[in-house]
Amino acid sequence: MKKVWKKYMLIKMQVNSGDIGELQINVVDGNNVPIKDARVIISRKTNENEPLDNETTQLEQLSTDSSGQTEVVDLDAPPLEYSLDENNDNMPYANYNVEVDAPGYESENIDNVEILPRSLAIQNVKLKKVQGEETENINIPPHTLYYEYPAKIPEDDIKDVNEPGEIVLSRVVVPEYIVVHDGTPSSNARDYYVTYKDYIKNVASSEIYATWPRATLEA
């Protein structure tokens, strides 16, 4: 997908002035039941100019409430104009790491949670019941508007619908769940069932910046 920009997106601000973004963590179990009193640690790489240096600095330690949510915390973010200027080469968001653990559940580490200025980022975390001393590590790749990814491998325009168990509907129906293949079309990667609503939100957040004005999104 090519970058979509409009000249009126530019906002006059003090160049290189820092900004603030917000982050909230939602923690649930495998049945989407909120987990209370989960411990959430937010950290950031100590030296972001050294990709091989994994040392981090802890910034916040939070606990989830009865709804499985932490309080909203303010975090440093790059200047707003970085995400509004098509000619900008600076990373327009800040990366943070999130560690989550709760009694009876496996820990989960999420690296590179993206924080945009003047925007609320909500990171959902689903913890698994303890089956051993395991920790799930998730690394969020760079945003598609900032990083150049290889071209998508084309798929067949017409799919074979003669497989057993498939049903061709007479009208368009918005599904509740869809299957997401975690790899190229021909790979043996794992399939995941996700809600259609969450899928749309995840795709949108990977293709646009939350800082864009509403008029730009409607154009």
XYZ file of C-alpha atoms in Angstrom:
219
model
C 0.000 0.000 0.000
C 1.365 3.411 -0.952
C 1.507 6.256 1.491
C -1.591 8.421 1.514
C -0.812 12.013 2.389
C -2.495 15.377 2.068
C -0.698 18.697 2.148
C -3.173 20.127 4.638
C -2.004 17.545 7.170
C 1.001 19.701 8.030
C 0.675 21.513 11.323
C 2.991 24.320 12.361
C 4.812 23.261 15.497
C 8.158 23.893 17.068
C 10.543 21.620 15.164
C 12.015 18.718 17.181
C 9.865 19.496 20.224
C 8.991 16.304 22.088
C 5.429 15.190 22.619
C 3.391 12.839 24.796
C 1.379 9.727 23.951
C -0.745 7.469 26.147
C -0.796 3.724 26.800
C -3.284 1.416 28.499
C -2.966 -2.362 28.905
C -5.970 -4.732 28.886
C -5.309 -8.214 30.316
C -7.667 -11.198 29.920
C -7.451 -14.997 30.084
C -8.140 -17.517 27.328
C -11.900 -17.070 27.799
C -11.639 -13.263 27.613
C -12.300 -12.941 31.349
C -10.496 -9.899 32.824
C -7.524 -10.694 35.063
C -7.316 -8.540 38.175
C -4.030 -7.619 39.858
C -1.845 -8.590 36.917
C 1.537 -6.889 37.133
C 2.469 -4.756 34.137
C 5.974 -3.366 33.641
C 6.644 -0.765 30.947
C 10.235 -0.237 29.865
C 12.254 1.267 27.038
C 15.628 0.519 25.491
C 18.327 2.463 27.305
C 20.249 3.162 24.097
C 17.933 3.143 21.088
C 20.785 4.068 18.746
C 22.406 0.664 19.344
C 20.169 -2.058 17.828
C 22.214 -4.869 19.416
C 22.085 -3.344 22.901
C 19.061 -4.911 24.620
C 19.473 -3.149 27.961
C 16.205 -1.522 29.056
C 15.133 1.036 31.643
C 11.953 0.402 33.633
C 9.576 3.364 33.502
C 6.312 2.182 35.054
C 4.964 -0.709 37.139
C 1.177 -0.980 37.140
C -1.584 -3.341 38.285
C -4.818 -4.185 36.506
C -8.193 -3.448 38.083
C -11.297 -5.670 38.204
C -11.848 -4.952 34.501
C -8.351 -6.190 33.652
C -7.228 -2.686 32.736
C -4.326 -0.568 33.882
C -4.568 3.147 34.346
C -3.677 5.279 31.335
C -0.045 6.402 31.519
C 1.733 9.218 29.694
C 4.851 8.284 27.725
C 7.323 10.325 25.716
C 6.721 10.338 21.962
C 8.289 12.081 18.944
C 6.962 15.432 17.690
C 3.502 15.262 16.127
C 4.662 16.648 12.773
C 6.790 13.553 12.147
C 3.666 11.503 11.417
C 2.015 14.260 9.373
C 4.845 15.083 6.964
C 5.313 12.747 3.992
C 8.921 13.911 3.589
C 9.892 13.074 7.159
C 12.506 10.321 7.589
C 12.423 10.177 11.391
C 10.510 7.412 13.144
C 7.179 9.065 14.061
C 6.441 6.876 17.074
C 8.297 5.651 20.151
C 8.818 1.974 20.980
C 8.185 0.584 24.452
C 8.349 -2.910 25.927
C 5.561 -4.385 28.049
C 5.916 -7.301 30.480
C 2.786 -8.869 31.973
C 2.520 -11.574 34.617
C -0.170 -12.832 36.983
C -0.366 -15.742 39.465
C -1.430 -18.946 37.715
C -0.630 -17.642 34.218
C 2.348 -17.706 31.896
C 4.184 -14.403 31.558
C 4.089 -12.454 28.311
C 6.629 -9.985 26.941
C 5.697 -7.628 24.120
C 8.487 -5.634 22.485
C 8.115 -2.485 20.378
C 4.648 -1.313 21.363
C 4.196 1.819 19.254
C 3.270 5.096 20.974
C 2.201 7.973 18.741
C 1.984 11.540 20.070
C -1.364 12.793 21.398
C -2.926 9.359 20.850
C -4.043 6.556 23.155
C -2.544 3.148 22.386
C -4.417 0.148 23.812
C -2.409 -3.064 24.073
C -4.510 -6.193 24.575
C -2.830 -9.122 26.326
C -4.277 -12.637 26.581
C -2.503 -14.773 29.182
C -2.405 -18.567 29.088
C -2.865 -20.810 32.116
C 0.418 -22.054 33.546
C 1.605 -25.265 31.889
C 5.224 -24.849 32.911
C 7.699 -22.041 33.405
C 7.232 -20.530 29.980
C 7.154 -16.938 28.775
C 5.602 -15.900 25.478
C 7.677 -13.318 23.619
C 6.033 -11.123 20.987
C 7.985 -8.690 18.821
C 5.904 -6.097 16.979
C 7.509 -5.278 13.590
C 7.925 -1.680 12.346
C 4.913 0.188 10.956
C 4.306 -0.314 7.226
C 4.430 3.447 6.586
C 7.888 3.687 8.145
C 9.549 0.446 7.038
C 9.853 -0.902 3.487
C 8.545 -4.475 3.379
C 8.824 -6.879 0.408
C 5.931 -6.826 -2.044
C 2.995 -9.059 -1.127
C 2.947 -12.422 -2.873
C -0.117 -12.409 -5.176
C -2.861 -14.938 -4.550
C -5.280 -16.538 -6.994
C -8.196 -14.236 -7.814
C -10.545 -17.196 -7.999
C -10.539 -19.727 -5.191
C -11.662 -23.340 -5.388
C -14.932 -23.531 -3.446
C -15.494 -27.224 -3.966
C -13.789 -28.235 -0.752
C -15.877 -30.375 1.669
C -17.806 -28.401 4.258
C -17.698 -25.072 2.415
C -20.917 -23.140 1.875
C -21.489 -20.449 -0.745
C -23.921 -17.862 0.629
C -26.478 -16.045 -1.490
C -25.634 -12.653 0.055
C -22.721 -10.821 1.603
C -22.403 -11.522 5.324
C -19.956 -9.850 7.702
C -18.349 -12.711 9.647
C -17.849 -12.763 13.385
C -14.524 -14.599 13.053
C -12.023 -14.962 10.233
C -8.962 -17.169 9.749
C -5.614 -15.370 9.512
C -2.708 -17.321 8.001
C 0.517 -16.292 9.742
C 2.769 -16.568 6.691
C 2.890 -16.644 2.905
C -0.016 -18.340 1.074
C 2.019 -21.470 0.326
C 3.734 -21.803 3.714
C 2.817 -24.205 6.500
C 2.441 -21.348 8.984
C -0.157 -21.474 11.721
C -3.754 -20.317 11.211
C -5.391 -18.112 13.830
C -9.089 -17.453 14.433
C -9.630 -13.783 15.260
C -12.733 -11.639 15.490
C -13.431 -9.662 12.337
C -13.637 -6.454 14.379
C -10.178 -6.985 15.872
C -8.783 -7.923 12.462
C -10.031 -4.672 10.888
C -8.623 -2.617 13.771
C -5.237 -4.310 13.529
C -5.027 -3.868 9.757
C -6.043 -0.205 9.980
C -3.490 0.533 12.714
C -0.800 -1.011 10.490
C -1.675 1.070 7.417
C -2.402 4.533 8.847
C -1.293 6.656 11.801
C -3.737 7.463 14.584
C -2.560 11.077 14.431
C -4.027 11.668 10.974
C -6.957 14.117 10.854
C -10.410 12.679 10.196
C -10.630 14.635 6.919
C -7.548 12.817 5.635
C -9.047 9.404 6.365
C -12.289 10.346 4.624
C -10.527 11.740 1.528
